[in-house]
mmCIF file of C-alpha atoms in Angstrom:
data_model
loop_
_atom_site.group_PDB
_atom_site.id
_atom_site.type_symbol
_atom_site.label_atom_id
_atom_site.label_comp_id
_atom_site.label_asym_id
_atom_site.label_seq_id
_atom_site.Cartn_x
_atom_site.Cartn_y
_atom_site.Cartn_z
ATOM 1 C CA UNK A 1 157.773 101.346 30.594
ATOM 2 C CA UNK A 2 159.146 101.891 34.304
ATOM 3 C CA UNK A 3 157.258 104.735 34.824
ATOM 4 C CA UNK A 4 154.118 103.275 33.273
ATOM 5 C CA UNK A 5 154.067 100.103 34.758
ATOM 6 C CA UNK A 6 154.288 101.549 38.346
ATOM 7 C CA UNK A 7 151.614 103.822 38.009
ATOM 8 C CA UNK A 8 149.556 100.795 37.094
ATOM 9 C CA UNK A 9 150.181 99.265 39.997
ATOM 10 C CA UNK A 10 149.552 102.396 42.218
ATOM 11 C CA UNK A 11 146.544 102.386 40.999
ATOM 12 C CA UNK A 12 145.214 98.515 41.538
ATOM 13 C CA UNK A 13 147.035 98.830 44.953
ATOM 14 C CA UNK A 14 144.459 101.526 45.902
ATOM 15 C CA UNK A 15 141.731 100.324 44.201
ATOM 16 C CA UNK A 16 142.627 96.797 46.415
ATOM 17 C CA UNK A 17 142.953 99.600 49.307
ATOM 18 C CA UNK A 18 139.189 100.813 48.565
ATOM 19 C CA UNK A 19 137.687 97.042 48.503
ATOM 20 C CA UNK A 20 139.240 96.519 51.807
ATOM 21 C CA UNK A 21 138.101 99.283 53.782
ATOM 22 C CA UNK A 22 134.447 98.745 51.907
ATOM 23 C CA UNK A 23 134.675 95.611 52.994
ATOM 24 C CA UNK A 24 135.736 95.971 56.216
ATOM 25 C CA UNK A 25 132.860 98.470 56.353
ATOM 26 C CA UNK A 26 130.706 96.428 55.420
ATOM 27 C CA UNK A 27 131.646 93.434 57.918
ATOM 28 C CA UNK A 28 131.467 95.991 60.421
ATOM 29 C CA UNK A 29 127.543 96.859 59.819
ATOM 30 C CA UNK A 30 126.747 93.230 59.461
ATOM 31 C CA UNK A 31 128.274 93.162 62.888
ATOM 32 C CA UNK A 32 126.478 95.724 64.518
ATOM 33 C CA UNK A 33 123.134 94.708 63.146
ATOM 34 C CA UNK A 34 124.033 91.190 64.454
ATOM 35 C CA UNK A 35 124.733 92.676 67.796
ATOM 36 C CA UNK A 36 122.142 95.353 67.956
ATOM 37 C CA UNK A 37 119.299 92.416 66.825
ATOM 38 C CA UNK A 38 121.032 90.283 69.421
ATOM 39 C CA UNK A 39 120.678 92.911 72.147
ATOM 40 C CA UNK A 40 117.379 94.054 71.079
ATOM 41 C CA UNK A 41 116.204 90.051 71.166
ATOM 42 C CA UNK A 42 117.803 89.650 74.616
ATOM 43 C CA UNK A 43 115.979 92.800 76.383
ATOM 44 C CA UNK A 44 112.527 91.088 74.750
ATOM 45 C CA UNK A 45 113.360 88.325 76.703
ATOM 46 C CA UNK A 46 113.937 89.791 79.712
ATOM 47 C CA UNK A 47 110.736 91.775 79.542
ATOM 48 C CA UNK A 48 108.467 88.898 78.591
ATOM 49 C CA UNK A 49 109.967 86.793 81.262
ATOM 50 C CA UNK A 50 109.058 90.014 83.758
ATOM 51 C CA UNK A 51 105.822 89.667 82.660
ATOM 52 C CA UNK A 52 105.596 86.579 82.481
ATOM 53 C CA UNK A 53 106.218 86.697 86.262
ATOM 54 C CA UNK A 54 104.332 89.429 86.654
ATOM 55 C CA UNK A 55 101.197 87.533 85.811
ATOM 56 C CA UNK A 56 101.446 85.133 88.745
ATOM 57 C CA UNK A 57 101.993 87.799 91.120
ATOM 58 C CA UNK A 58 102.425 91.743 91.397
ATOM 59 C CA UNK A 59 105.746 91.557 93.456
ATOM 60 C CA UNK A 60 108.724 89.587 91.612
ATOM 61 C CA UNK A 61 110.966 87.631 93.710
ATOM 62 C CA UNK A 62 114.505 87.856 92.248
ATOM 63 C CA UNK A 63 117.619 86.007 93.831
ATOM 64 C CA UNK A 64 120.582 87.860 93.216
ATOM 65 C CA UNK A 65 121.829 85.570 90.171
ATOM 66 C CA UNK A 66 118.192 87.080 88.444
ATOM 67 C CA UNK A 67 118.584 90.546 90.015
ATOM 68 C CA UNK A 68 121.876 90.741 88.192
ATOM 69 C CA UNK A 69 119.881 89.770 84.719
ATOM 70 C CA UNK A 70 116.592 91.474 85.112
ATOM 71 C CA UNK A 71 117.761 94.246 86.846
ATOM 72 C CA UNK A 72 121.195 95.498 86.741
ATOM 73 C CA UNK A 73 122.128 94.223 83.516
ATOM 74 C CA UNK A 74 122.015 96.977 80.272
ATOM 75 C CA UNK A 75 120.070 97.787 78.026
ATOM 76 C CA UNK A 76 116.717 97.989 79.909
ATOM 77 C CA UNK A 77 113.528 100.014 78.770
ATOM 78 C CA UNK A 78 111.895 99.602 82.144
ATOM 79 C CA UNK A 79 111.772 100.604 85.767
ATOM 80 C CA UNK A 80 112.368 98.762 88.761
ATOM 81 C CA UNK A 81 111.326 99.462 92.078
ATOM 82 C CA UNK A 82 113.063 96.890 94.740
ATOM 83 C CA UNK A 83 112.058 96.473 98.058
ATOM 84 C CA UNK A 84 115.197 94.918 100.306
ATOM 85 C CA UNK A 85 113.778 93.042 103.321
ATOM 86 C CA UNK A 86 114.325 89.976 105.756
ATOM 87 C CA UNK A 87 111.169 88.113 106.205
ATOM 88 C CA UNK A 88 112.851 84.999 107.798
ATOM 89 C CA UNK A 89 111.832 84.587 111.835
ATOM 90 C CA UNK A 90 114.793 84.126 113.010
ATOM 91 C CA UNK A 91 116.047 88.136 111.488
ATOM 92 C CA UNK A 92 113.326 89.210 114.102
ATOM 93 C CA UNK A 93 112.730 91.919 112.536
ATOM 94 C CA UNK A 94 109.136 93.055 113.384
ATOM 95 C CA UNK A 95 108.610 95.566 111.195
ATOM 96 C CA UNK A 96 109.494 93.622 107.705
ATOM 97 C CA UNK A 97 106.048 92.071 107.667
ATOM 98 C CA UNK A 98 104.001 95.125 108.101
ATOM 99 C CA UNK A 99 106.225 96.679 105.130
ATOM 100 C CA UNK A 100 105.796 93.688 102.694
ATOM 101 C CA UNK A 101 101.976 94.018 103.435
ATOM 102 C CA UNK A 102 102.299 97.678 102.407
ATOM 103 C CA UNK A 103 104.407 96.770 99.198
ATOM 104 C CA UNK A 104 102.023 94.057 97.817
ATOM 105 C CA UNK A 105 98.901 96.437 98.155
ATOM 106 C CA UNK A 106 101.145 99.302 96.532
ATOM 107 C CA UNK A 107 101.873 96.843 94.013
ATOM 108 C CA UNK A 108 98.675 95.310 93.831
ATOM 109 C CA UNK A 109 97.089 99.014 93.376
ATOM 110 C CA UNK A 110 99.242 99.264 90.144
ATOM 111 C CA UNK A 111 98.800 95.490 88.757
ATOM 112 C CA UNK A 112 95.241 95.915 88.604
ATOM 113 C CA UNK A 113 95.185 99.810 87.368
ATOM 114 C CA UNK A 114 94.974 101.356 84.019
ATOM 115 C CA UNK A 115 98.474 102.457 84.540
ATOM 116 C CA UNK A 116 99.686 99.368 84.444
ATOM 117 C CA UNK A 117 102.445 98.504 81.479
ATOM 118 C CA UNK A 118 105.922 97.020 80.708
ATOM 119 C CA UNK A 119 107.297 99.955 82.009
ATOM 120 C CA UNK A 120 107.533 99.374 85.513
ATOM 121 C CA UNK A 121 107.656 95.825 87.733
ATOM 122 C CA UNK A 122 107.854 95.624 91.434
ATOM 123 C CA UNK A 123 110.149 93.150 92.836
ATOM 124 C CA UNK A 124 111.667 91.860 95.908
ATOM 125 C CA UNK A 125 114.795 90.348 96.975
ATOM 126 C CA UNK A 126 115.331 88.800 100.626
ATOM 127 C CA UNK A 127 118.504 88.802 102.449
ATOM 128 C CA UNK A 128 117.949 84.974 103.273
ATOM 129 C CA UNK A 129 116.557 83.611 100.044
ATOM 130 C CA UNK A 130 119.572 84.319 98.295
ATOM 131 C CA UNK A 131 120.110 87.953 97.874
ATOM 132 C CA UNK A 132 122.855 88.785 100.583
ATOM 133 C CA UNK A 133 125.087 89.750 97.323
ATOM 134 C CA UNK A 134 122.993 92.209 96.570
ATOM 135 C CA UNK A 135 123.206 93.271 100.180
ATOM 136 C CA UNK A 136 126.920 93.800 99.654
ATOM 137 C CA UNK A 137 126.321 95.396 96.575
ATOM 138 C CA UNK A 138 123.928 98.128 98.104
ATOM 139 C CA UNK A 139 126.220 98.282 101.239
ATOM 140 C CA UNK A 140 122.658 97.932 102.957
ATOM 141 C CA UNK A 141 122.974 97.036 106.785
ATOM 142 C CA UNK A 142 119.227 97.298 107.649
ATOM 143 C CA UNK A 143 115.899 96.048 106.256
ATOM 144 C CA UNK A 144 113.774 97.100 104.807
ATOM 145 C CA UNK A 145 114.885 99.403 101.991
ATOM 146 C CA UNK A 146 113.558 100.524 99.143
ATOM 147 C CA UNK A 147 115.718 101.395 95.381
ATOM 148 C CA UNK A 148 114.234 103.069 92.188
ATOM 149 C CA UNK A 149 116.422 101.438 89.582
ATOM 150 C CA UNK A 150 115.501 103.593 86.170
ATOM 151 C CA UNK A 151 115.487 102.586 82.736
ATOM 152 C CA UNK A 152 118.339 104.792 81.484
ATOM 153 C CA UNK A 153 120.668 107.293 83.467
ATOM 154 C CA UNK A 154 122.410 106.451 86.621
ATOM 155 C CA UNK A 155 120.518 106.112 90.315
ATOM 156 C CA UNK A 156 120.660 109.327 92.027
ATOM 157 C CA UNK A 157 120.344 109.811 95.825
ATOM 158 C CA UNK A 158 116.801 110.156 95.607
ATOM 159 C CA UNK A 159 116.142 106.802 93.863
ATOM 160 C CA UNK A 160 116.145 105.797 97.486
ATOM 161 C CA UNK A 161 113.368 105.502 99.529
ATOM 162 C CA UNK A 162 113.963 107.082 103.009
ATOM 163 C CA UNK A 163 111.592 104.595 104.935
ATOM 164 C CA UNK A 164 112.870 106.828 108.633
ATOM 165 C CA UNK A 165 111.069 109.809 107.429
ATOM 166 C CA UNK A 166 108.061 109.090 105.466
ATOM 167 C CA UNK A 167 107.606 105.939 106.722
ATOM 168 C CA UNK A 168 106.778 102.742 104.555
ATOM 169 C CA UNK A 169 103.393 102.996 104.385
ATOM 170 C CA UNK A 170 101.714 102.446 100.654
ATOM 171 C CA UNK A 171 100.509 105.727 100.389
ATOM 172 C CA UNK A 172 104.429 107.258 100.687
ATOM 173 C CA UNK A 173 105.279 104.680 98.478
ATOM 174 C CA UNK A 174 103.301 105.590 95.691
ATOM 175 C CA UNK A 175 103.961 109.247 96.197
ATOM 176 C CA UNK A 176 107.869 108.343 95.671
ATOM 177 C CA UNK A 177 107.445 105.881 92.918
ATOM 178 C CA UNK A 178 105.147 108.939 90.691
ATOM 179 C CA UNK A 179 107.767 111.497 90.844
ATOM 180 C CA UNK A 180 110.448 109.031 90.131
ATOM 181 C CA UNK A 181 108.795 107.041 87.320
ATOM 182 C CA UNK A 182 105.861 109.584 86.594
ATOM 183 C CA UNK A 183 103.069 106.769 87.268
ATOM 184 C CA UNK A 184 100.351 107.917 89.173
ATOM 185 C CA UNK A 185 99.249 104.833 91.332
ATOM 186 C CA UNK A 186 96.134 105.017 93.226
ATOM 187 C CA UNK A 187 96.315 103.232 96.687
ATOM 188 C CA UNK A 188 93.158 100.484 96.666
ATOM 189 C CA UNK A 189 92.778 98.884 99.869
ATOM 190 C CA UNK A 190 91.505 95.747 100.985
ATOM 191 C CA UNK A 191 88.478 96.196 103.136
ATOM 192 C CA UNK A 192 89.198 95.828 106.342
ATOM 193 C CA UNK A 193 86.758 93.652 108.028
ATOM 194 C CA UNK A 194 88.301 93.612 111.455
ATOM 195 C CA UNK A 195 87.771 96.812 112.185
ATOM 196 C CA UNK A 196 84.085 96.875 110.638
ATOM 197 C CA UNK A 197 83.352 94.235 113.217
ATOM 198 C CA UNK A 198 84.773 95.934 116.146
ATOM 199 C CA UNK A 199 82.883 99.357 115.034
ATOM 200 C CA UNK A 200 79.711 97.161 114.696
ATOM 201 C CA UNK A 201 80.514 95.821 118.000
ATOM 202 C CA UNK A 202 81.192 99.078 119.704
ATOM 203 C CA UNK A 203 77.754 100.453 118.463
ATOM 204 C CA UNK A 204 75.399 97.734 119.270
ATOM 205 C CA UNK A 205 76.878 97.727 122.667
ATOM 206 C CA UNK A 206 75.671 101.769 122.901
ATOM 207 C CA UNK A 207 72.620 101.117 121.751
ATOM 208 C CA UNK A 208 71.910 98.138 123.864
ATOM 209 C CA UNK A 209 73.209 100.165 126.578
ATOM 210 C CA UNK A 210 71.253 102.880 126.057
ATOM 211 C CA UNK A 211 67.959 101.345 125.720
ATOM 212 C CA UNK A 212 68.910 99.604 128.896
ATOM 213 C CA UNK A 213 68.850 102.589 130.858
ATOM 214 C CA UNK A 214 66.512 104.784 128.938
ATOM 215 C CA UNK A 215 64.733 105.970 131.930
ATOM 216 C CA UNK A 216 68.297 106.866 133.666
ATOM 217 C CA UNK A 217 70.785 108.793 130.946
ATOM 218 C CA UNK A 218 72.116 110.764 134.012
ATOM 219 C CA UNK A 219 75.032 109.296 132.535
ATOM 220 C CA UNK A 220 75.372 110.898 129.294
ATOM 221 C CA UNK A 221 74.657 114.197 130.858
ATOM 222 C CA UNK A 222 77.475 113.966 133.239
ATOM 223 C CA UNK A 223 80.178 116.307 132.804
ATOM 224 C CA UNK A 224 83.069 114.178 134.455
ATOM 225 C CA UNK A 225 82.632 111.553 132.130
ATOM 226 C CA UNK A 226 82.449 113.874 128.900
ATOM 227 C CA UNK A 227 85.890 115.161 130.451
ATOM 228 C CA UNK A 228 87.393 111.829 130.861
ATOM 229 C CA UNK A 229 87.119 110.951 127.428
ATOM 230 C CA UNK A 230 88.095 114.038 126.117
ATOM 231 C CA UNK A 231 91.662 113.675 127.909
ATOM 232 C CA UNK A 232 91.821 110.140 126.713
ATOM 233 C CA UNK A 233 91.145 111.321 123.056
ATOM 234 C CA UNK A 234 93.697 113.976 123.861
ATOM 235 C CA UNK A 235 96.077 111.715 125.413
ATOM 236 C CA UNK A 236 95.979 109.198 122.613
ATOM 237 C CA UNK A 237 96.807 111.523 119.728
ATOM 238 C CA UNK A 238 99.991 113.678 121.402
ATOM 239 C CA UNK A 239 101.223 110.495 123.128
ATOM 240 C CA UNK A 240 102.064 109.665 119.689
ATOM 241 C CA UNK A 241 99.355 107.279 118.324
ATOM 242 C CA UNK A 242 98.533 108.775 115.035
ATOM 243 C CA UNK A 243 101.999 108.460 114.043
ATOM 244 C CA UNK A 244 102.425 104.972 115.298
ATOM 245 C CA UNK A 245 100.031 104.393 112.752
ATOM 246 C CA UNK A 246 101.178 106.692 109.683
ATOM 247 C CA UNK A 247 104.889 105.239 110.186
ATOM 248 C CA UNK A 248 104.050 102.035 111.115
ATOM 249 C CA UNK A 249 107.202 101.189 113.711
ATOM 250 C CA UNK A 250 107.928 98.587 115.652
ATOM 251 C CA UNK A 251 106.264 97.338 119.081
ATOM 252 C CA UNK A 252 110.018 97.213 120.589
ATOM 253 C CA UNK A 253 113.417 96.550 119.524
ATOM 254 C CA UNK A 254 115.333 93.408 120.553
ATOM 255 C CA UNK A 255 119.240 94.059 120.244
ATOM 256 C CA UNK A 256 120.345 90.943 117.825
ATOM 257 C CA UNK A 257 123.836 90.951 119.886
ATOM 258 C CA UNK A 258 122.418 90.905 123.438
ATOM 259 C CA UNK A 259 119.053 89.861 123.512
ATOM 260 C CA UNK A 260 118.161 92.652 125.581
ATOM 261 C CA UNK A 261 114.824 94.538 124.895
ATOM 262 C CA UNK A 262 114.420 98.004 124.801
ATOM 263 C CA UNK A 263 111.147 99.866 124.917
ATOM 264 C CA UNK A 264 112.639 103.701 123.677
ATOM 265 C CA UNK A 265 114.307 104.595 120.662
ATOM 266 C CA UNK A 266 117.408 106.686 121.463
ATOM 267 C CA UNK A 267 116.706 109.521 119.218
ATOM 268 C CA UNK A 268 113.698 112.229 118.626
ATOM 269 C CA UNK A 269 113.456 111.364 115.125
ATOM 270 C CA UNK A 270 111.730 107.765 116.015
ATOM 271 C CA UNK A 271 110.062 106.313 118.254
ATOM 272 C CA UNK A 272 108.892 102.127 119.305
ATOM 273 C CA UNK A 273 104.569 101.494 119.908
ATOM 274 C CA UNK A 274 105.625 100.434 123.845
ATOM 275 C CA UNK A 275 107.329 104.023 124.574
ATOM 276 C CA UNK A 276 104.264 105.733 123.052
ATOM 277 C CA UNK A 277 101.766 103.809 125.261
ATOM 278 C CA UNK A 278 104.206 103.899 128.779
ATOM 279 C CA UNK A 279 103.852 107.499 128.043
ATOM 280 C CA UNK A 280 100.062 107.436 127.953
ATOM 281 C CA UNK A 281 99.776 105.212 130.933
ATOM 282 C CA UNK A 282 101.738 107.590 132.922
ATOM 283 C CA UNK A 283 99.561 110.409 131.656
ATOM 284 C CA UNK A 284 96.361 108.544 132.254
ATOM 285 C CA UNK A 285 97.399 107.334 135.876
ATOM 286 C CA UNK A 286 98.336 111.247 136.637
ATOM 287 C CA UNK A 287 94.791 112.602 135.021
ATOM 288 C CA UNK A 288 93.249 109.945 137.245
ATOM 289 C CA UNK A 289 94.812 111.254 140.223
ATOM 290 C CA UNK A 290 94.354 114.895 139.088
ATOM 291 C CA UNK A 291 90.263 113.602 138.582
ATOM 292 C CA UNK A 292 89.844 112.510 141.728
ATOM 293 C CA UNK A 293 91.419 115.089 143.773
ATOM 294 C CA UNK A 294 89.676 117.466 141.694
ATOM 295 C CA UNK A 295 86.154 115.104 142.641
ATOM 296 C CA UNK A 296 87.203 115.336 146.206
ATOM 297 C CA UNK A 297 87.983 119.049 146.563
ATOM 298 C CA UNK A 298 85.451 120.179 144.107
ATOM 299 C CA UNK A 299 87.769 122.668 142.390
ATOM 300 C CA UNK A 300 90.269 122.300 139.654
ATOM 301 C CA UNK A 301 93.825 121.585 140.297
ATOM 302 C CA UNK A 302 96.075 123.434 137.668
ATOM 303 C CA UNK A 303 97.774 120.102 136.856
ATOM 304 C CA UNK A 304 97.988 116.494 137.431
ATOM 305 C CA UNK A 305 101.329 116.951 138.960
ATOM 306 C CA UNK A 306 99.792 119.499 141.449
ATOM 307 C CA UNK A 307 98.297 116.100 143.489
ATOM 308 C CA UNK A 308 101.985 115.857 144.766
ATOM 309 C CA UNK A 309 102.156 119.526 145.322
ATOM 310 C CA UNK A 310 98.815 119.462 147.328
ATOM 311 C CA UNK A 311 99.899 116.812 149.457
ATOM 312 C CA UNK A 312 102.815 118.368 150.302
ATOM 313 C CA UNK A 313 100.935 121.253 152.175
ATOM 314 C CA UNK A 314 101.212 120.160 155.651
ATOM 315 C CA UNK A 315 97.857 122.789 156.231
ATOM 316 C CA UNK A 316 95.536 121.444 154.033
ATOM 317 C CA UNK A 317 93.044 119.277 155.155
ATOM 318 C CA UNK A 318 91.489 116.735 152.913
ATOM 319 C CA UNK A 319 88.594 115.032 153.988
ATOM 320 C CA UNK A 320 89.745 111.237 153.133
ATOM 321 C CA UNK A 321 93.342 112.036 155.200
ATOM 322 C CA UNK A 322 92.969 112.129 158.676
ATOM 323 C CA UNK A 323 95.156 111.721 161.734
ATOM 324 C CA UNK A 324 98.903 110.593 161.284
ATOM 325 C CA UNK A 325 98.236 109.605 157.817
ATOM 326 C CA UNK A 326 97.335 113.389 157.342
ATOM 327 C CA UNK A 327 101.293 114.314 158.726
ATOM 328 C CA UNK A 328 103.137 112.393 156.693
ATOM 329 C CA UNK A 329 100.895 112.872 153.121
ATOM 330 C CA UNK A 330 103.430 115.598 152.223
ATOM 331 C CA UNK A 331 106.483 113.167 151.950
ATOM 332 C CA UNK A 332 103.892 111.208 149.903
ATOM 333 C CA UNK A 333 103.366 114.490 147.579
ATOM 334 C CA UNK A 334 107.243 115.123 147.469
ATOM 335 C CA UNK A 335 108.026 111.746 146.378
ATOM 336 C CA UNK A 336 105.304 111.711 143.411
ATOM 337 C CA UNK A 337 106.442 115.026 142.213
ATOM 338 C CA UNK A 338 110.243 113.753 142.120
ATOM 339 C CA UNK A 339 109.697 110.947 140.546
ATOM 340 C CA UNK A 340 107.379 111.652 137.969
ATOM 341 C CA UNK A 341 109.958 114.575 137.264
ATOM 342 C CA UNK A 342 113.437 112.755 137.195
ATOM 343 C CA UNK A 343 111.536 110.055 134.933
ATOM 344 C CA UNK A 344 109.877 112.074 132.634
ATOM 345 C CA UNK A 345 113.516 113.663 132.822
ATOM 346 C CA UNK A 346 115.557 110.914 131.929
ATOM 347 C CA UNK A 347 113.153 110.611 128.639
ATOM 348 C CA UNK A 348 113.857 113.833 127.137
ATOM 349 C CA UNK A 349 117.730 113.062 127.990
ATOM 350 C CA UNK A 350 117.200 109.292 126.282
ATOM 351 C CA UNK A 351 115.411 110.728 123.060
ATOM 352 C CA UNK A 352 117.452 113.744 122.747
ATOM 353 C CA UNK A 353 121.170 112.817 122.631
ATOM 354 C CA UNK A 354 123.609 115.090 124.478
ATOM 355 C CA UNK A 355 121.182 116.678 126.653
ATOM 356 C CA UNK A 356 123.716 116.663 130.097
ATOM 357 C CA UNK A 357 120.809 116.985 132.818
ATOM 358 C CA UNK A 358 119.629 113.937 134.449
ATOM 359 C CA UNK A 359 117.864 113.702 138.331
ATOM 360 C CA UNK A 360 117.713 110.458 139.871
ATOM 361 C CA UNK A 361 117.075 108.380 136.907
ATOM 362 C CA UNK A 362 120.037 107.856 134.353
#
């Protein structure tokens, strides 16, 4: 009866064992589902609230209580490209503007393409409109800056955007955002109506100017003036204009601590709009010099910095330097041709760090 009786029970006790893990099992699917329904209703949220957004306008401003939700939190099924900036006045930072501009047509360009989809959403988050935790977060110290946040996987070190070598221009932009999203975004442009006018401007003025002295066009045939505006052309374009306008940087740089101004980036990898034109006023005051000795002597000089070489020759005689002026034209010549050098000197020693030559000027 002993024996019997116990193997009863053995047997209800795992039969009660089997209903309890079943059970258990079973609690634990309907908990799953519940979850995995609850997570899947919470990401359709979030993405009809980013489009929702989205509607109203192509760049999302997120604070950093909704970068947290939208952006950081898990899952997400879509791609987020974040522009970091400071647009307030008082950041004075110059070049924040011209970037936003660049990221609304960028994200304009895709907002109104067939590419366009849940997948990806632009947004924005400034430093003074509550986003200086996501600042910290980024360890970011400078503005602005650009993140690729994907949909799954971890950000890699090319999910950022390196604005000091490409530049922020839309163009770059989209070039970054297709190989790391794989949407091809094609750049449309506003028309630019400014410079329409001024072109329309520039060419009435010829033609006005021409007919004016149709019966005297000794001008156009002159040789001089074909040559001046060659060297300005030539002057504009390695003085650094054409990447002033590919990059995009700043006119100057104010130092937020001091105050103080400065006109010259310290490194060869950059460069400010002011540096780029003293440069080209420098070169176009020497080619004016080098013109008109060139107009006086009628023969070339090898180079504009020759005029201070020429009127260091105590034997030459020019014809508009006579008398005592004539004997003391040299120390005129010596003083142009150290000064253009020890300047042009302490440039190359300003944009290239460690360089240990330096004449006159630090």
């Amino acid at each position: 009866w002993d024996c019997g009786f116990g193997f009863i029970w053995d047997r209800v006790e795992m039969k009660g064992a089997v209903w309890s893990i079943g059970l258990l099992l079973l609690l634990l699917s309907v908990s799953l589902g519940a979850a995995q329904k609850s997570s899947s209703s919470k990401l359709e949220s979030r993405v009809s609230q980013m489009l929702e957004w989205n509607k109203r306008n192509s760049v999302i401003k997120l604070s950093s209580e909704k970068f947290n939700t939208y952006v950081k939190s898990k899952p997400r099924n879509y791609s987020v490209v974040a522009m970091l900036t400071a647009l307030k006045p008082q950041r004075e930072c110059s070049v924040c503007q011209d970037a936003n501009d660049e990221y609304v047509i960028l994200a304009n360009s895709y907002h109104y393409s067939n590419a366009y989809s849940s997948r990806l959403f632009f947004v924005m988050v400034d430093i003074d409109e509550d986003g200086y935790e996501i600042f910290q977060w980024l360890r970011l110290t400078t503005a602005p800056t650009y993140y690729h946040f994907p949909a799954a996987g971890k950000r890699k070190p090319e999910d950022k955007f390196d604005v000091g070598r490409v530049g922020y221009q839309a163009d770059a932009l989209s070039k970054w955002v297709s190989e790391r999203t794989g949407i091809q975004i094609t750049i449309m442009r506003p028309p630019n109506y400014t410079m329409l006018t001024l072109w329309a401007v520039v060419v009435i003025t010829v033609l006005v100017f021409a007919y004016w002295r149709r019966e005297n066009l000794s001008i156009v045939y002159n040789s001089q003036n074909w040559a001046f505006l060659a060297i300005l052309v030539i002057l504009y374009m390695i003085s650094g204009q054409m990447w002033n306008h590919i990059r995009g940087p700043p006119i100057a740089h104010r130092n937020p601590h001091t105050g103080d101004v400065g006109y010259f980036s310290g490194t060869s990898q950059y460069q400010f709009i002011a540096e780029t034109y003293i440069v080209m006023g420098l070169c176009i005051l020497l080619s004016f010099f080098y013109f008109s000795v060139c107009s006086i002597l009628n023969s070339p000089v090898d180079g504009a910095i020759t005029i201070g070489v020429i009127l260091m020759n105590k034997e030459l005689s020019l014809p508009f330097i006579e008398g005592t002026v004539q004997k003391g034209s040299y120390m005129v010549g010596l003083a142009i041709v150290v000064l253009v050098f020890g300047y042009t000197l302490s440039i190359f020693r300003m944009k290239y760090q460690g360089y240990p030559y330096s004449f006159i000027f630090k």
